[in-house]
Amino acid sequence: AQSVTQPDIHITVSEGASLELRCNYSYGATPYLFWYVQSPGQGLQLLLKYFSGDTLVQGIKGFEAEFKRSQSSFNLRKPSVHWSDAAEYFCAVGNFGNEKLTFGTGTRLTIIP
Amino acid sequence: GAVVSQHPSWVICKSGTSVKIECRSLDFQATTMFWYRQFPKQSLMLMATSNEGSKATYEQGVEKDKFLINHASLTLSTLTVTSAHPEDSSFYICSAREGQGGYTFGSGTRLTVV
């Protein structure tokens, strides 16, 4: 069975500082990997996804993520955060055959001035 | 890009009544849609997979008679919470699979049962 771990429940970062949110997955074959962002009371917006190919994936809003098979990780990064980045971030894993997405528990990002 | 419209965005109902939530894919056909439930400050829990023209597949522990799912067309899936009770109060989110591996989410429905 596939699973996702987001070790950090809550992260606080100063505006303008760099950000890395961790995500580790468990799946036997090559997974589909996603990062979503959720603002309070809202649905999920896709930041980026990895299916195959280049392991460094560029997304919207200046985010990027790197797929590292050897570490079973798909960490999300942003070089300089903005106050508007404050939200809940979810990592998810899927696969072609199953279609289901499995979500991590989320990381809440707080931005301080 | 692909858009999924979910309505209503919030609803308050009396205990014992039923509530229907709609999920529409606006610019693509979705043979498969998914319904999630999210408790405050928690992750999304998959409730069921909705397949156009066939019965939904429910996750273990989800009462299919309480959470009725209908996917009668390629652009519409509905979730009906029957005989709602306060413990059914939650945030419900749908998503649709578009293309190979892409998933688009609705904006969610906040259900409060009083």
Short mmCIF file of C-alpha atoms in Angstrom, two decimals:
data_model
loop_
_atom_site.label_atom_id
_atom_site.label_comp_id
_atom_site.label_asym_id
_atom_site.label_seq_id
_atom_site.Cartn_x
_atom_site.Cartn_y
_atom_site.Cartn_z
CA ALA A 1 0.00 0.00 0.00
CA GLN A 2 1.13 3.49 -0.73
CA SER A 3 1.70 6.00 2.07
CA VAL A 4 2.98 9.52 2.54
CA THR A 5 4.75 11.08 5.49
CA GLN A 6 5.10 14.77 6.10
CA PRO A 7 7.28 14.96 9.20
CA ASP A 8 6.70 18.63 9.93
CA ILE A 9 3.26 19.53 11.25
CA HIS A 10 3.98 23.24 11.47
CA ILE A 11 6.77 25.40 10.08
CA THR A 12 7.36 29.09 10.67
CA VAL A 13 9.49 31.03 8.22
CA SER A 14 10.39 34.69 7.93
CA GLU A 15 9.20 36.49 4.85
CA GLY A 16 11.92 36.44 2.23
CA ALA A 17 13.61 33.37 3.67
CA SER A 18 13.93 30.07 1.87
CA LEU A 19 11.57 27.19 2.48
CA GLU A 20 11.77 23.42 2.31
CA LEU A 21 8.84 21.18 3.17
CA ARG A 22 9.60 17.51 3.51
CA CYS A 23 7.70 14.62 2.02
CA ASN A 24 8.56 10.92 2.09
CA TYR A 25 6.55 8.28 0.35
CA SER A 26 6.25 4.55 0.34
CA TYR A 27 5.34 2.79 -2.87
CA GLY A 28 6.78 -0.19 -4.70
CA ALA A 29 6.95 1.18 -8.22
CA THR A 30 7.48 4.64 -9.63
CA PRO A 31 4.84 6.84 -8.08
CA TYR A 32 3.01 9.89 -9.23
CA LEU A 33 3.79 12.65 -6.74
CA PHE A 34 1.95 15.86 -6.08
CA TRP A 35 2.11 18.93 -3.92
CA TYR A 36 -1.10 20.81 -3.19
CA VAL A 37 -1.75 23.99 -1.23
CA GLN A 38 -4.91 24.73 0.73
CA SER A 39 -5.98 28.05 2.16
CA PRO A 40 -8.45 27.99 5.07
CA GLY A 41 -11.91 26.86 4.02
CA GLN A 42 -10.82 26.31 0.46
CA GLY A 43 -10.18 23.40 -1.84
CA LEU A 44 -6.79 22.24 -2.97
CA GLN A 45 -4.68 23.92 -5.61
CA LEU A 46 -2.05 21.95 -7.46
CA LEU A 47 1.43 23.41 -7.09
CA LEU A 48 3.31 20.80 -9.10
CA LYS A 49 3.42 17.13 -9.99
CA TYR A 50 5.93 14.50 -10.97
CA PHE A 51 5.17 11.58 -13.23
CA SER A 52 8.48 10.79 -14.91
CA GLY A 53 11.48 12.41 -16.56
CA ASP A 54 13.39 15.29 -15.05
CA THR A 55 13.47 14.81 -11.30
CA LEU A 56 13.44 18.54 -10.61
CA VAL A 57 9.94 19.82 -11.18
CA GLN A 58 8.96 23.45 -11.48
CA GLY A 59 5.55 24.54 -10.31
CA ILE A 60 3.44 27.60 -9.90
CA LYS A 61 4.13 30.50 -7.54
CA GLY A 62 7.88 29.92 -7.68
CA PHE A 63 7.78 26.47 -6.08
CA GLU A 64 9.88 23.51 -7.13
CA ALA A 65 10.28 19.95 -5.91
CA GLU A 66 12.90 17.29 -6.42
CA PHE A 67 12.13 13.60 -6.71
CA LYS A 68 14.84 11.49 -5.08
CA ARG A 69 14.16 7.82 -5.57
CA SER A 70 17.03 6.71 -3.34
CA GLN A 71 15.56 8.65 -0.44
CA SER A 72 11.90 8.11 -1.32
CA SER A 73 11.46 11.84 -1.02
CA PHE A 74 9.76 14.64 -2.87
CA ASN A 75 10.58 17.80 -0.95
CA LEU A 76 9.04 21.13 -1.86
CA ARG A 77 11.21 24.23 -2.00
CA LYS A 78 10.91 27.92 -2.57
CA PRO A 79 13.88 30.30 -2.49
CA SER A 80 12.03 33.27 -1.01
CA VAL A 81 8.63 33.04 0.64
CA HIS A 82 5.95 35.69 0.56
CA TRP A 83 3.31 36.38 3.21
CA SER A 84 0.70 35.02 0.80
CA ASP A 85 2.36 31.59 0.95
CA ALA A 86 0.95 31.03 4.42
CA ALA A 87 -1.32 28.00 4.05
CA GLU A 88 -1.52 24.24 4.52
CA TYR A 89 0.59 22.14 2.19
CA PHE A 90 -0.17 18.56 1.30
CA CYS A 91 2.01 16.01 -0.41
CA ALA A 92 0.21 13.18 -2.18
CA VAL A 93 1.17 9.98 -3.96
CA GLY A 94 -0.74 8.11 -6.63
CA ASN A 95 -0.15 5.48 -9.23
CA PHE A 96 -1.38 4.77 -12.71
CA GLY A 97 -3.19 1.57 -11.93
CA ASN A 98 -4.93 2.50 -8.71
CA GLU A 99 -6.02 6.07 -9.44
CA LYS A 100 -6.39 6.84 -5.75
CA LEU A 101 -4.38 9.60 -4.18
CA THR A 102 -2.99 9.14 -0.71
CA PHE A 103 -2.33 12.34 1.18
CA GLY A 104 0.13 13.19 3.86
CA THR A 105 -1.05 14.80 7.05
CA GLY A 106 -0.08 18.24 5.84
CA THR A 107 2.32 20.96 6.93
CA ARG A 108 1.00 24.28 8.09
CA LEU A 109 3.20 27.15 6.98
CA THR A 110 3.24 30.38 8.94
CA ILE A 111 5.06 33.42 7.59
CA ILE A 112 6.36 36.06 9.99
CA PRO A 113 7.36 39.58 8.95
CA GLY B 1 -6.77 24.62 -17.07
CA ALA B 2 -9.21 22.05 -15.80
CA VAL B 3 -11.86 23.39 -13.46
CA VAL B 4 -14.04 21.53 -11.00
CA SER B 5 -17.02 23.35 -9.58
CA GLN B 6 -18.45 22.23 -6.25
CA HIS B 7 -21.73 23.45 -4.80
CA PRO B 8 -22.81 24.54 -2.34
CA SER B 9 -19.74 25.98 -0.67
CA TRP B 10 -21.45 25.79 2.68
CA VAL B 11 -24.70 24.39 4.00
CA ILE B 12 -26.44 24.18 7.35
CA CYS B 13 -29.10 21.56 7.80
CA LYS B 14 -31.20 20.14 10.57
CA SER B 15 -30.42 16.77 12.05
CA GLY B 16 -32.29 14.01 10.23
CA THR B 17 -32.50 15.77 6.88
CA SER B 18 -30.53 14.99 3.74
CA VAL B 19 -28.09 17.21 1.91
CA LYS B 20 -26.86 16.94 -1.66
CA ILE B 21 -23.48 18.22 -2.79
CA GLU B 22 -22.67 18.59 -6.48
CA CYS B 23 -19.33 18.28 -8.19
CA ARG B 24 -19.05 19.31 -11.84
CA SER B 25 -16.14 19.18 -14.24
CA LEU B 26 -16.58 22.34 -16.29
CA ASP B 27 -14.26 21.92 -19.24
CA PHE B 28 -13.42 18.26 -19.37
CA GLN B 29 -15.08 14.90 -19.03
CA ALA B 30 -14.41 13.04 -15.83
CA THR B 31 -15.08 9.33 -15.87
CA THR B 32 -13.75 9.13 -12.34
CA MET B 33 -14.39 11.48 -9.48
CA PHE B 34 -13.38 11.20 -5.86
CA TRP B 35 -15.02 12.34 -2.65
CA TYR B 36 -12.99 13.27 0.39
CA ARG B 37 -13.80 14.29 3.91
CA GLN B 38 -11.58 16.58 5.90
CA PHE B 39 -11.80 17.19 9.62
CA PRO B 40 -10.47 20.45 11.06
CA LYS B 41 -6.71 20.71 10.80
CA GLN B 42 -6.44 17.19 9.42
CA SER B 43 -5.66 15.64 6.11
CA LEU B 44 -8.06 14.49 3.43
CA MET B 45 -9.65 11.11 3.88
CA LEU B 46 -10.87 9.40 0.74
CA MET B 47 -14.48 8.34 1.15
CA ALA B 48 -15.29 6.88 -2.23
CA THR B 49 -14.42 6.69 -5.88
CA SER B 50 -17.25 7.63 -8.19
CA ASN B 51 -17.33 6.02 -11.62
CA GLU B 52 -19.58 7.31 -14.37
CA GLY B 53 -22.38 4.88 -15.10
CA SER B 54 -21.54 2.43 -12.37
CA LYS B 55 -21.65 2.06 -8.62
CA ALA B 56 -19.27 3.97 -6.47
CA THR B 57 -16.45 2.21 -4.68
CA TYR B 58 -16.40 3.05 -1.00
CA GLU B 59 -13.42 3.00 1.29
CA GLN B 60 -13.43 0.75 4.29
CA GLY B 61 -15.48 2.16 7.13
CA VAL B 62 -17.55 4.53 5.00
CA GLU B 63 -21.27 3.86 5.16
CA LYS B 64 -22.53 3.65 1.60
CA ASP B 65 -26.15 3.96 2.70
CA LYS B 66 -25.41 7.20 4.49
CA PHE B 67 -23.20 8.73 1.82
CA LEU B 68 -24.96 8.15 -1.48
CA ILE B 69 -22.93 8.85 -4.59
CA ASN B 70 -24.35 9.24 -8.07
CA HIS B 71 -22.25 9.78 -11.18
CA ALA B 72 -24.86 9.86 -13.90
CA SER B 73 -22.92 11.87 -16.47
CA LEU B 74 -19.33 12.50 -17.46
CA THR B 75 -19.39 15.93 -15.86
CA LEU B 76 -21.44 15.51 -12.70
CA SER B 77 -21.11 13.53 -9.52
CA THR B 78 -23.27 14.08 -6.46
CA LEU B 79 -22.81 13.15 -2.83
CA THR B 80 -25.95 12.95 -0.71
CA VAL B 81 -25.56 12.80 3.03
CA THR B 82 -28.71 11.05 4.19
CA SER B 83 -30.29 11.49 7.59
CA ALA B 84 -27.49 13.80 8.58
CA HIS B 85 -26.36 14.02 12.18
CA PRO B 86 -24.01 16.45 13.92
CA GLU B 87 -21.13 13.98 13.61
CA ASP B 88 -21.45 14.26 9.82
CA SER B 89 -20.46 17.92 10.06
CA SER B 90 -17.26 18.27 8.12
CA PHE B 91 -15.58 19.70 5.06
CA TYR B 92 -16.27 17.63 1.96
CA ILE B 93 -14.11 17.97 -1.15
CA CYS B 94 -14.47 16.37 -4.54
CA SER B 95 -11.86 15.88 -7.19
CA ALA B 96 -11.86 14.72 -10.76
CA ARG B 97 -9.23 12.94 -12.74
CA GLU B 98 -8.43 14.66 -16.01
CA GLY B 99 -5.95 13.26 -18.44
CA GLN B 100 -3.31 10.85 -17.32
CA GLY B 101 -2.73 11.26 -13.64
CA GLY B 102 -3.97 14.81 -13.25
CA TYR B 103 -6.39 15.57 -10.43
CA THR B 104 -8.36 18.78 -10.02
CA PHE B 105 -10.16 19.60 -6.80
CA GLY B 106 -13.35 21.46 -6.09
CA SER B 107 -13.41 24.30 -3.59
CA GLY B 108 -15.09 22.18 -0.94
CA THR B 109 -18.38 22.19 0.96
CA ARG B 110 -18.63 23.01 4.63
CA LEU B 111 -21.50 20.98 6.08
CA THR B 112 -22.88 21.87 9.49
CA VAL B 113 -25.62 19.73 10.96
CA VAL B 114 -27.55 21.31 13.83
#
